[in-house]
PDB file of C-alpha atoms in Angstrom:
ATOM      1  CA  UNK A 658     -54.119   5.144  33.814  1.00 46.00           C
ATOM      2  CA  UNK A 659     -56.751   4.660  36.484  1.00 52.00           C
ATOM      3  CA  UNK A 660     -58.422   1.614  36.642  1.00 55.00           C
ATOM      4  CA  UNK A 661     -61.016   2.649  39.291  1.00 51.00           C
ATOM      5  CA  UNK A 662     -64.522   3.301  37.922  1.00 52.00           C
ATOM      6  CA  UNK A 663     -66.153   6.555  38.573  1.00 59.00           C
ATOM      7  CA  UNK A 664     -69.429   4.845  39.639  1.00 59.00           C
ATOM      8  CA  UNK A 665     -69.580   1.543  41.475  1.00 59.00           C
ATOM      9  CA  UNK A 666     -72.646  -0.067  43.091  1.00 64.00           C
ATOM     10  CA  UNK A 667     -72.682  -0.192  46.861  1.00 67.00           C
ATOM     11  CA  UNK A 668     -75.497  -2.613  47.451  1.00 68.00           C
ATOM     12  CA  UNK A 669     -76.708  -5.712  45.846  1.00 66.00           C
ATOM     13  CA  UNK A 670     -79.878  -6.462  47.807  1.00 68.00           C
ATOM     14  CA  UNK A 671     -83.381  -6.158  46.619  1.00 67.00           C
ATOM     15  CA  UNK A 672     -84.740  -3.927  49.364  1.00 70.00           C
ATOM     16  CA  UNK A 673     -85.560  -0.127  49.053  1.00 77.00           C
ATOM     17  CA  UNK A 674     -82.537   1.563  50.550  1.00 80.00           C
ATOM     18  CA  UNK A 675     -83.283   5.322  51.193  1.00 84.00           C
ATOM     19  CA  UNK A 676     -82.192   8.510  52.820  1.00 88.00           C
ATOM     20  CA  UNK A 677     -78.588   8.267  51.582  1.00 90.00           C
ATOM     21  CA  UNK A 678     -75.840  10.615  53.035  1.00 91.00           C
ATOM     22  CA  UNK A 679     -72.144  10.556  52.617  1.00 92.00           C
ATOM     23  CA  UNK A 680     -69.041  12.393  54.061  1.00 94.00           C
ATOM     24  CA  UNK A 681     -67.222  14.797  51.751  1.00 92.00           C
ATOM     25  CA  UNK A 682     -64.800  12.253  50.863  1.00 89.00           C
ATOM     26  CA  UNK A 683     -67.372   9.513  50.254  1.00 86.00           C
ATOM     27  CA  UNK A 684     -65.297   7.294  52.627  1.00 89.00           C
ATOM     28  CA  UNK A 685     -68.493   6.927  54.737  1.00 92.00           C
ATOM     29  CA  UNK A 686     -71.695   6.387  53.587  1.00 91.00           C
ATOM     30  CA  UNK A 687     -74.946   5.960  55.788  1.00 93.00           C
ATOM     31  CA  UNK A 688     -78.491   4.831  54.456  1.00 92.00           C
ATOM     32  CA  UNK A 689     -81.656   3.536  55.677  1.00 89.00           C
ATOM     33  CA  UNK A 690     -81.994  -0.148  54.705  1.00 87.00           C
ATOM     34  CA  UNK A 691     -85.528  -2.080  55.466  1.00 80.00           C
ATOM     35  CA  UNK A 692     -84.662  -5.361  57.156  1.00 73.00           C
ATOM     36  CA  UNK A 693     -87.534  -7.607  58.289  1.00 59.00           C
ATOM     37  CA  UNK A 694     -90.430  -5.041  58.196  1.00 64.00           C
ATOM     38  CA  UNK A 695     -88.160  -2.392  60.169  1.00 74.00           C
ATOM     39  CA  UNK A 696     -85.823   0.219  59.029  1.00 81.00           C
ATOM     40  CA  UNK A 697     -82.211   0.016  60.029  1.00 88.00           C
ATOM     41  CA  UNK A 698     -79.251   2.370  59.731  1.00 91.00           C
ATOM     42  CA  UNK A 699     -76.296   1.039  57.878  1.00 90.00           C
ATOM     43  CA  UNK A 700     -72.778   2.755  58.092  1.00 91.00           C
ATOM     44  CA  UNK A 701     -70.452   1.491  55.359  1.00 89.00           C
ATOM     45  CA  UNK A 702     -66.754   2.813  55.591  1.00 89.00           C
ATOM     46  CA  UNK A 703     -64.508   2.507  52.376  1.00 86.00           C
ATOM     47  CA  UNK A 704     -61.403   0.240  52.669  1.00 83.00           C
ATOM     48  CA  UNK A 705     -58.031   1.482  51.591  1.00 75.00           C
ATOM     49  CA  UNK A 706     -57.430  -1.066  48.823  1.00 71.00           C
ATOM     50  CA  UNK A 707     -58.978  -1.525  45.292  1.00 63.00           C
ATOM     51  CA  UNK A 708     -61.205  -2.294  43.786  1.00 65.00           C
ATOM     52  CA  UNK A 709     -63.620   0.095  46.275  1.00 68.00           C
ATOM     53  CA  UNK A 710     -64.884  -2.235  48.853  1.00 78.00           C
ATOM     54  CA  UNK A 711     -66.788  -0.870  52.279  1.00 80.00           C
ATOM     55  CA  UNK A 712     -67.179  -2.483  55.549  1.00 84.00           C
ATOM     56  CA  UNK A 713     -70.754  -2.434  56.858  1.00 85.00           C
ATOM     57  CA  UNK A 714     -72.079  -1.843  60.472  1.00 86.00           C
ATOM     58  CA  UNK A 715     -75.793  -1.837  60.989  1.00 87.00           C
ATOM     59  CA  UNK A 716     -77.031   0.280  63.809  1.00 87.00           C
ATOM     60  CA  UNK A 717     -79.932  -1.930  64.534  1.00 81.00           C
ATOM     61  CA  UNK A 718     -82.579  -1.470  67.298  1.00 84.00           C
ATOM     62  CA  UNK A 719     -86.146  -2.765  68.127  1.00 86.00           C
ATOM     63  CA  UNK A 720     -87.589   0.074  67.150  1.00 87.00           C
ATOM     64  CA  UNK A 721     -87.435   1.379  63.392  1.00 88.00           C
ATOM     65  CA  UNK A 722     -84.957   3.985  62.397  1.00 89.00           C
ATOM     66  CA  UNK A 723     -85.054   6.416  59.675  1.00 90.00           C
ATOM     67  CA  UNK A 724     -83.357   9.429  57.889  1.00 93.00           C
ATOM     68  CA  UNK A 725     -79.763   8.916  58.763  1.00 95.00           C
ATOM     69  CA  UNK A 726     -77.329  11.805  58.093  1.00 97.00           C
ATOM     70  CA  UNK A 727     -73.605  11.806  58.418  1.00 97.00           C
ATOM     71  CA  UNK A 728     -71.469  14.821  59.306  1.00 97.00           C
ATOM     72  CA  UNK A 729     -69.132  15.947  56.248  1.00 97.00           C
ATOM     73  CA  UNK A 730     -66.056  15.032  58.304  1.00 97.00           C
ATOM     74  CA  UNK A 731     -67.630  11.325  58.689  1.00 96.00           C
ATOM     75  CA  UNK A 732     -67.281  11.464  62.418  1.00 97.00           C
ATOM     76  CA  UNK A 733     -70.919  11.753  63.570  1.00 97.00           C
ATOM     77  CA  UNK A 734     -74.263  10.297  62.584  1.00 97.00           C
ATOM     78  CA  UNK A 735     -77.866  11.528  63.560  1.00 97.00           C
ATOM     79  CA  UNK A 736     -81.147   9.814  62.733  1.00 95.00           C
ATOM     80  CA  UNK A 737     -84.776   9.425  63.935  1.00 94.00           C
ATOM     81  CA  UNK A 738     -85.987   6.548  65.675  1.00 91.00           C
ATOM     82  CA  UNK A 739     -89.615   5.732  66.051  1.00 88.00           C
ATOM     83  CA  UNK A 740     -90.432   4.932  69.510  1.00 86.00           C
ATOM     84  CA  UNK A 741     -92.856   2.253  70.330  1.00 78.00           C
ATOM     85  CA  UNK A 742     -95.130   4.088  72.484  1.00 77.00           C
ATOM     86  CA  UNK A 743     -95.554   6.747  69.649  1.00 79.00           C
ATOM     87  CA  UNK A 744     -92.709   9.469  70.064  1.00 87.00           C
ATOM     88  CA  UNK A 745     -90.050  10.358  67.457  1.00 91.00           C
ATOM     89  CA  UNK A 746     -86.747  10.510  68.950  1.00 92.00           C
ATOM     90  CA  UNK A 747     -83.545  12.338  67.214  1.00 96.00           C
ATOM     91  CA  UNK A 748     -80.137  10.504  68.152  1.00 95.00           C
ATOM     92  CA  UNK A 749     -76.654  11.427  67.331  1.00 96.00           C
ATOM     93  CA  UNK A 750     -73.971   8.466  67.182  1.00 95.00           C
ATOM     94  CA  UNK A 751     -70.322   9.402  67.635  1.00 95.00           C
ATOM     95  CA  UNK A 752     -68.112   6.802  65.328  1.00 93.00           C
ATOM     96  CA  UNK A 753     -64.878   7.436  67.945  1.00 94.00           C
ATOM     97  CA  UNK A 754     -66.714   6.318  70.839  1.00 94.00           C
ATOM     98  CA  UNK A 755     -69.599   4.181  69.178  1.00 92.00           C
ATOM     99  CA  UNK A 756     -71.734   6.413  71.747  1.00 92.00           C
ATOM    100  CA  UNK A 757     -75.194   7.133  71.198  1.00 94.00           C
ATOM    101  CA  UNK A 758     -76.746  10.694  72.729  1.00 94.00           C
ATOM    102  CA  UNK A 759     -80.433  11.662  72.657  1.00 93.00           C
ATOM    103  CA  UNK A 760     -81.180  15.079  71.129  1.00 95.00           C
ATOM    104  CA  UNK A 761     -84.809  15.458  71.328  1.00 93.00           C
ATOM    105  CA  UNK A 762     -88.108  13.340  71.760  1.00 92.00           C
ATOM    106  CA  UNK A 763     -91.689  14.463  71.365  1.00 86.00           C
ATOM    107  CA  UNK A 764     -95.000  13.253  69.877  1.00 81.00           C
ATOM    108  CA  UNK A 765     -94.739  15.384  66.893  1.00 83.00           C
ATOM    109  CA  UNK A 766     -93.278  14.094  63.676  1.00 90.00           C
ATOM    110  CA  UNK A 767     -89.365  14.717  63.670  1.00 93.00           C
ATOM    111  CA  UNK A 768     -87.744  14.529  60.228  1.00 94.00           C
ATOM    112  CA  UNK A 769     -84.450  15.279  58.285  1.00 95.00           C
ATOM    113  CA  UNK A 770     -81.976  15.498  61.097  1.00 97.00           C
ATOM    114  CA  UNK A 771     -78.526  16.771  60.290  1.00 97.00           C
ATOM    115  CA  UNK A 772     -75.326  17.235  62.180  1.00 98.00           C
ATOM    116  CA  UNK A 773     -72.433  19.715  62.143  1.00 98.00           C
ATOM    117  CA  UNK A 774     -68.665  18.714  61.888  1.00 98.00           C
ATOM    118  CA  UNK A 775     -67.947  19.179  65.521  1.00 97.00           C
ATOM    119  CA  UNK A 776     -70.885  17.013  66.583  1.00 96.00           C
ATOM    120  CA  UNK A 777     -72.454  19.821  68.688  1.00 96.00           C
ATOM    121  CA  UNK A 778     -75.143  21.273  66.310  1.00 97.00           C
ATOM    122  CA  UNK A 779     -78.182  19.305  65.367  1.00 98.00           C
ATOM    123  CA  UNK A 780     -80.786  20.615  62.959  1.00 97.00           C
ATOM    124  CA  UNK A 781     -84.276  18.786  62.280  1.00 96.00           C
ATOM    125  CA  UNK A 782     -87.865  19.539  60.836  1.00 96.00           C
ATOM    126  CA  UNK A 783     -90.682  19.247  63.603  1.00 94.00           C
ATOM    127  CA  UNK A 784     -94.294  18.889  62.220  1.00 89.00           C
ATOM    128  CA  UNK A 785     -97.298  19.047  64.921  1.00 78.00           C
ATOM    129  CA  UNK A 786    -100.235  19.192  62.873  1.00 79.00           C
ATOM    130  CA  UNK A 787     -99.916  21.558  60.164  1.00 82.00           C
ATOM    131  CA  UNK A 788     -97.033  23.729  61.856  1.00 85.00           C
ATOM    132  CA  UNK A 789     -93.355  22.916  60.510  1.00 91.00           C
ATOM    133  CA  UNK A 790     -90.690  24.350  62.437  1.00 94.00           C
ATOM    134  CA  UNK A 791     -86.967  23.874  61.972  1.00 95.00           C
ATOM    135  CA  UNK A 792     -84.900  23.760  65.126  1.00 96.00           C
ATOM    136  CA  UNK A 793     -81.367  23.859  65.958  1.00 96.00           C
ATOM    137  CA  UNK A 794     -79.781  22.301  69.354  1.00 97.00           C
ATOM    138  CA  UNK A 795     -76.440  23.095  70.458  1.00 96.00           C
ATOM    139  CA  UNK A 796     -75.789  19.994  72.427  1.00 96.00           C
ATOM    140  CA  UNK A 797     -72.691  21.332  74.395  1.00 95.00           C
ATOM    141  CA  UNK A 798     -74.924  24.023  75.932  1.00 96.00           C
ATOM    142  CA  UNK A 799     -78.294  22.023  75.698  1.00 95.00           C
ATOM    143  CA  UNK A 800     -79.977  24.957  74.217  1.00 96.00           C
ATOM    144  CA  UNK A 801     -82.478  24.565  71.315  1.00 95.00           C
ATOM    145  CA  UNK A 802     -83.928  27.475  69.264  1.00 94.00           C
ATOM    146  CA  UNK A 803     -86.467  27.545  66.564  1.00 94.00           C
ATOM    147  CA  UNK A 804     -84.790  28.951  63.363  1.00 94.00           C
ATOM    148  CA  UNK A 805     -87.707  28.617  60.817  1.00 92.00           C
ATOM    149  CA  UNK A 806     -91.376  28.344  61.235  1.00 91.00           C
ATOM    150  CA  UNK A 807     -93.128  28.056  57.845  1.00 85.00           C
ATOM    151  CA  UNK A 808     -95.963  25.327  56.608  1.00 84.00           C
ATOM    152  CA  UNK A 809     -94.114  24.943  53.307  1.00 86.00           C
ATOM    153  CA  UNK A 810     -90.604  24.324  54.662  1.00 90.00           C
ATOM    154  CA  UNK A 811     -88.964  20.959  53.806  1.00 90.00           C
ATOM    155  CA  UNK A 812     -85.450  19.044  53.821  1.00 93.00           C
ATOM    156  CA  UNK A 813     -83.554  21.140  56.005  1.00 95.00           C
ATOM    157  CA  UNK A 814     -79.803  20.588  55.993  1.00 96.00           C
ATOM    158  CA  UNK A 815     -77.171  22.082  58.184  1.00 97.00           C
ATOM    159  CA  UNK A 816     -73.577  22.658  56.819  1.00 96.00           C
ATOM    160  CA  UNK A 817     -70.454  21.475  58.099  1.00 96.00           C
ATOM    161  CA  UNK A 818     -69.689  24.377  59.870  1.00 96.00           C
ATOM    162  CA  UNK A 819     -73.028  24.682  61.846  1.00 95.00           C
ATOM    163  CA  UNK A 820     -73.503  28.107  60.658  1.00 95.00           C
ATOM    164  CA  UNK A 821     -75.812  27.680  57.579  1.00 95.00           C
ATOM    165  CA  UNK A 822     -78.727  25.616  56.479  1.00 95.00           C
ATOM    166  CA  UNK A 823     -80.283  25.094  53.240  1.00 95.00           C
ATOM    167  CA  UNK A 824     -84.006  23.809  52.908  1.00 94.00           C
ATOM    168  CA  UNK A 825     -86.873  23.849  50.239  1.00 93.00           C
ATOM    169  CA  UNK A 826     -89.289  26.219  50.495  1.00 89.00           C
ATOM    170  CA  UNK A 827     -92.184  25.780  47.918  1.00 85.00           C
ATOM    171  CA  UNK A 828     -90.349  25.297  44.763  1.00 88.00           C
ATOM    172  CA  UNK A 829     -87.426  26.912  45.635  1.00 91.00           C
ATOM    173  CA  UNK A 830     -84.029  25.996  47.434  1.00 94.00           C
ATOM    174  CA  UNK A 831     -83.081  28.565  50.121  1.00 92.00           C
ATOM    175  CA  UNK A 832     -80.059  29.303  52.361  1.00 94.00           C
ATOM    176  CA  UNK A 833     -79.905  30.616  55.705  1.00 93.00           C
ATOM    177  CA  UNK A 834     -77.524  32.199  58.000  1.00 93.00           C
ATOM    178  CA  UNK A 835     -78.231  30.687  61.487  1.00 93.00           C
ATOM    179  CA  UNK A 836     -76.000  33.639  63.134  1.00 89.00           C
ATOM    180  CA  UNK A 837     -77.391  36.663  61.569  1.00 87.00           C
ATOM    181  CA  UNK A 838     -80.919  34.807  60.559  1.00 82.00           C
ATOM    182  CA  UNK A 839     -80.787  36.191  57.291  1.00 81.00           C
TER     183      UNK A 839
END
């Protein structure tokens, strides 16, 4: 029989860990961990031995970092950094190179970034006043397009293929094809 528990505890601290995202195989987990009054992004990678143990890497920065999301293949992260001069900044992080890349920065509120498995498509929600727009950026071509503008849109998420997104609209969960627009 399998002696591994189906559920195991990942953190043992007393802080409010939030915005948890995992790769499709749960080998990599990323979350927001408030440390010393600021938020840090923590990446945990599961080790091959039992019981399940994870190595942690904290992606720290002097400015708070929020809402991390990991690609389904576990190779790319994206998150929001609150810049000290008031802008929000969406970044990506590539695990293979430990490299950061800027996606977008502006004075509006940037939320819920997510990234495709190839690391080239990043989706996020941008709010300026009461206007809420979901934007998609192709990092390979440096092009950004508005894929949805709706005052009630929330929590957009990009699929691994970068072809579909899901989001909240009022009380409903909706899927949208980003190629056809349907």
